[in-house]
Short mmCIF file of C-alpha atoms in Angstrom, two decimals:
data_model
loop_
_atom_site.label_atom_id
_atom_site.label_comp_id
_atom_site.label_asym_id
_atom_site.label_seq_id
_atom_site.Cartn_x
_atom_site.Cartn_y
_atom_site.Cartn_z
CA MET A 17 92.14 126.91 177.19
CA ASP A 18 91.13 123.90 175.14
CA PRO A 19 91.95 124.74 171.46
CA ARG A 20 89.37 122.20 170.26
CA PRO A 21 86.22 123.04 172.27
CA TRP A 22 83.86 121.76 169.60
CA HIS A 23 85.14 118.23 170.22
CA VAL A 24 83.48 118.11 173.64
CA GLY A 25 80.21 116.41 172.81
CA ARG A 26 79.93 116.70 169.07
CA CYS A 27 76.24 117.37 168.61
CA SER A 28 74.16 116.50 165.55
CA ASN A 29 72.85 120.05 165.22
CA GLN A 30 73.72 121.64 161.87
CA LEU A 31 72.76 124.28 159.26
CA SER A 32 74.06 124.72 155.70
CA CYS A 33 74.52 126.90 152.67
CA LEU A 34 77.01 127.25 149.66
CA GLY A 35 79.06 126.73 145.20
CA ARG A 36 79.55 127.41 139.23
CA ALA A 37 76.50 127.44 136.73
CA ALA A 38 77.77 126.85 133.21
CA VAL A 39 78.77 123.30 134.11
CA VAL A 40 75.32 122.45 135.49
CA ARG A 41 73.55 123.91 132.44
CA MET A 42 75.92 121.96 130.21
CA LEU A 43 75.30 118.71 132.07
CA ARG A 44 71.55 118.91 132.66
CA GLY A 45 69.33 117.51 129.96
CA SER A 46 72.21 115.90 128.10
CA GLU A 47 73.38 112.32 127.67
CA ARG A 48 76.53 113.35 129.44
CA TRP A 49 74.55 114.44 132.52
CA VAL A 50 72.62 111.16 132.59
CA LYS A 51 75.85 109.19 132.31
CA SER A 52 77.49 111.32 135.00
CA ARG A 53 74.56 110.82 137.38
CA LYS A 54 74.86 107.08 136.87
CA TYR A 55 78.56 107.24 137.64
CA PHE A 56 78.01 109.36 140.72
CA THR A 57 75.65 106.83 142.24
CA SER A 58 77.15 103.56 141.06
CA ASN A 59 80.90 104.08 141.31
CA VAL A 60 83.32 104.54 144.14
CA PHE A 61 83.41 108.34 144.35
CA CYS A 62 82.71 109.68 147.85
CA GLY A 63 83.16 113.11 149.40
CA CYS A 64 82.90 114.87 152.73
CA LEU A 65 81.47 118.26 153.71
CA THR A 66 82.78 119.51 157.03
CA GLY A 67 83.20 122.73 159.01
CA THR A 68 82.21 124.43 162.24
CA PRO A 69 78.48 124.13 163.09
CA GLY A 70 76.63 126.93 161.32
CA VAL A 71 79.02 127.42 158.39
CA GLY A 72 76.53 125.82 156.02
CA LYS A 73 76.66 122.13 155.20
CA THR A 74 73.14 120.72 155.03
CA THR A 75 71.71 123.00 152.33
CA LEU A 76 74.84 122.47 150.25
CA GLY A 77 74.80 118.71 150.78
CA LYS A 78 71.14 118.30 149.89
CA GLU A 79 71.35 120.50 146.80
CA LEU A 80 74.55 118.84 145.66
CA ALA A 81 72.93 115.43 146.02
CA ALA A 82 69.87 116.58 144.06
CA ARG A 83 72.02 117.82 141.17
CA SER A 84 74.63 115.07 141.09
CA GLY A 85 72.80 111.88 142.04
CA LEU A 86 75.13 111.33 145.01
CA LYS A 87 73.50 109.97 148.14
CA TYR A 88 73.54 112.60 150.89
CA VAL A 89 74.14 111.43 154.46
CA ASN A 90 73.78 113.86 157.35
CA VAL A 91 75.65 112.19 160.21
CA GLY A 92 73.73 114.20 162.81
CA ASP A 93 70.42 112.84 161.47
CA LEU A 94 71.89 109.34 161.20
CA ALA A 95 72.95 109.48 164.85
CA ARG A 96 69.55 110.70 166.01
CA GLU A 97 67.68 108.04 164.08
CA GLY A 98 69.94 105.22 165.33
CA GLN A 99 70.64 106.72 168.76
CA LEU A 100 74.36 106.42 168.03
CA TYR A 101 75.39 108.26 171.19
CA ASP A 102 77.74 107.69 174.08
CA GLY A 103 76.19 109.87 176.77
CA TYR A 104 75.18 113.52 177.02
CA ASP A 105 77.27 116.64 177.52
CA GLU A 106 75.47 118.94 179.95
CA GLU A 107 77.87 121.85 179.45
CA TYR A 108 77.32 121.98 175.71
CA ASP A 109 73.74 120.72 175.91
CA CYS A 110 74.13 118.05 173.25
CA PRO A 111 74.50 114.26 172.97
CA ILE A 112 78.00 112.84 172.55
CA LEU A 113 78.48 111.03 169.27
CA ASP A 114 79.59 107.40 169.41
CA GLU A 115 82.08 107.69 166.56
CA ASP A 116 82.87 103.96 166.33
CA ARG A 117 79.19 103.05 165.92
CA VAL A 118 78.75 105.76 163.28
CA VAL A 119 81.67 104.36 161.26
CA ASP A 120 80.25 100.85 161.57
CA GLU A 121 76.82 102.09 160.47
CA LEU A 122 78.22 103.82 157.37
CA GLU A 123 80.81 101.24 156.28
CA ASN A 124 78.63 99.38 153.77
CA GLN A 125 77.31 102.56 152.15
CA MET A 126 80.79 104.00 151.80
CA SER A 127 82.07 100.75 150.29
CA GLU A 128 79.35 100.94 147.64
CA GLY A 129 80.30 104.54 146.85
CA GLY A 130 78.37 107.49 145.46
CA VAL A 131 78.01 109.16 148.87
CA ILE A 132 78.50 112.67 150.21
CA ILE A 133 78.91 112.85 154.00
CA ASP A 134 77.98 115.93 156.07
CA TYR A 135 79.35 116.43 159.56
CA HIS A 136 81.20 119.05 161.61
CA GLY A 137 84.11 116.74 162.32
CA CYS A 138 86.04 114.43 160.01
CA ASP A 139 89.07 113.03 161.84
CA PHE A 140 87.30 109.84 162.92
CA PHE A 141 86.26 108.83 159.40
CA PRO A 142 88.62 106.33 157.68
CA GLU A 143 90.98 108.09 155.29
CA ARG A 144 90.14 105.56 152.55
CA TRP A 145 86.51 106.74 152.46
CA PHE A 146 86.92 110.07 150.67
CA HIS A 147 88.21 111.25 147.34
CA ILE A 148 87.71 114.88 148.35
CA VAL A 149 86.99 116.84 151.51
CA PHE A 150 85.39 120.30 151.43
CA VAL A 151 85.73 122.51 154.50
CA LEU A 152 83.23 125.37 154.60
CA LYS A 153 84.33 128.72 156.03
CA THR A 154 82.17 131.58 157.33
CA ASP A 155 83.08 135.05 158.59
CA ASN A 156 82.91 135.20 162.37
CA SER A 157 80.24 137.90 162.61
CA ILE A 158 77.97 135.99 160.25
CA LEU A 159 78.58 132.71 162.04
CA TYR A 160 77.80 134.28 165.42
CA LYS A 161 74.39 135.43 164.19
CA ARG A 162 73.61 132.03 162.66
CA LEU A 163 74.43 130.20 165.88
CA GLU A 164 72.54 132.76 167.93
CA THR A 165 69.36 131.97 165.99
CA ARG A 166 69.82 128.30 166.93
CA GLY A 167 69.58 129.12 170.58
CA TYR A 168 73.09 127.96 171.47
CA ASN A 169 74.06 128.76 175.06
CA GLU A 170 76.75 131.40 175.47
CA LYS A 171 79.64 129.01 176.02
CA LYS A 172 78.70 126.77 173.12
CA LEU A 173 78.27 129.79 170.85
CA LYS A 174 81.59 131.40 171.77
CA ASP A 175 83.52 128.14 171.59
CA ASN A 176 82.21 127.38 168.10
CA VAL A 177 83.06 130.89 166.89
CA GLN A 178 86.52 130.47 168.40
CA CYS A 179 86.82 127.14 166.60
CA GLU A 180 86.16 128.98 163.34
CA ILE A 181 88.62 131.78 164.18
CA PHE A 182 91.42 129.27 164.73
CA GLN A 183 90.36 127.19 161.70
CA ILE A 184 90.34 124.06 163.86
CA LEU A 185 88.31 121.94 161.44
CA TYR A 186 90.37 122.96 158.43
CA GLU A 187 93.53 121.99 160.30
CA GLU A 188 91.87 118.72 161.33
CA ALA A 189 91.04 117.91 157.71
CA LEU A 190 94.59 118.67 156.59
CA ALA A 191 95.95 116.43 159.34
CA SER A 192 93.56 113.58 158.55
CA TYR A 193 93.68 113.44 154.73
CA SER A 194 96.09 114.08 151.89
CA GLU A 195 96.50 117.82 151.53
CA GLU A 196 95.67 117.74 147.81
CA ILE A 197 92.12 116.49 148.43
CA VAL A 198 91.24 119.10 151.09
CA HIS A 199 89.61 122.29 149.77
CA GLN A 200 88.21 125.27 151.66
CA LEU A 201 85.09 127.04 150.36
CA PRO A 202 83.47 130.33 151.50
CA SER A 203 79.93 130.19 152.89
CA ASN A 204 78.84 133.73 153.71
CA LYS A 205 76.13 134.77 151.27
CA PRO A 206 73.49 133.17 149.02
CA GLU A 207 75.71 133.47 145.94
CA ASP A 208 78.27 131.25 147.60
CA LEU A 209 75.79 128.38 147.57
CA GLU A 210 75.49 128.36 143.80
CA ASN A 211 79.18 129.03 143.22
CA ASN A 212 80.30 126.23 145.48
CA ILE A 213 77.80 123.67 144.19
CA ASN A 214 78.95 124.24 140.65
CA GLN A 215 82.61 124.23 141.60
CA ILE A 216 82.13 120.85 143.28
CA LEU A 217 80.17 119.51 140.29
CA GLU A 218 83.00 120.57 138.00
CA TRP A 219 85.54 118.85 140.22
CA ILE A 220 83.50 115.64 140.25
CA GLU A 221 83.13 115.76 136.48
CA GLN A 222 86.90 115.99 136.16
CA TRP A 223 87.33 113.13 138.61
CA ILE A 224 85.03 111.01 136.47
CA LYS A 225 87.09 111.81 133.36
CA ASP A 226 90.26 110.84 135.18
CA HIS A 227 89.01 107.66 136.84
CA ILE A 228 86.08 106.22 134.88
CA SER A 229 86.62 104.71 131.46
CA THR A 230 83.80 105.34 128.99
#
């Protein structure tokens, strides 16, 4: 049995949900928040959101971008818009991502910084791109129901749930990036969205303190 079934025809289909609140309230409406937003968008900080399809990346990515000023890039949408594919996988009923073309397409944006990338794979992205990688995790029963509502065929559904059971994407992230920048976050219920957003915002704020001179 292939231990990495999700790799066969990575499709651009995705969901999302995930998150701390005191930090946001402290930042919003203050000079510090304005300065931080400027730093997020104009400096080199970049992050990645990854995880099995259905764990919850898009809602988190969009909300995080709205609160931080980071530019959100959904790789699935990018691929659809630019037709960055290398064929079609009939078994999984999805286009096969042309990873080299995606990297080429994103290179300039990543060099400029201030970007948060969303995709359910991360091993093909250059290691130098990210200062932090967040892997979202969802309980199997919850994930099954989420993927079922997407209309995934039985094989695609079971293989993605199996991918989550074996923590394939978390292991991929650990193998592809320095262990200290890889963090796993729960994505099971609505409260997780707020908790994870604020946890990420707090981490970014600390990164700014450590790396940006005022």
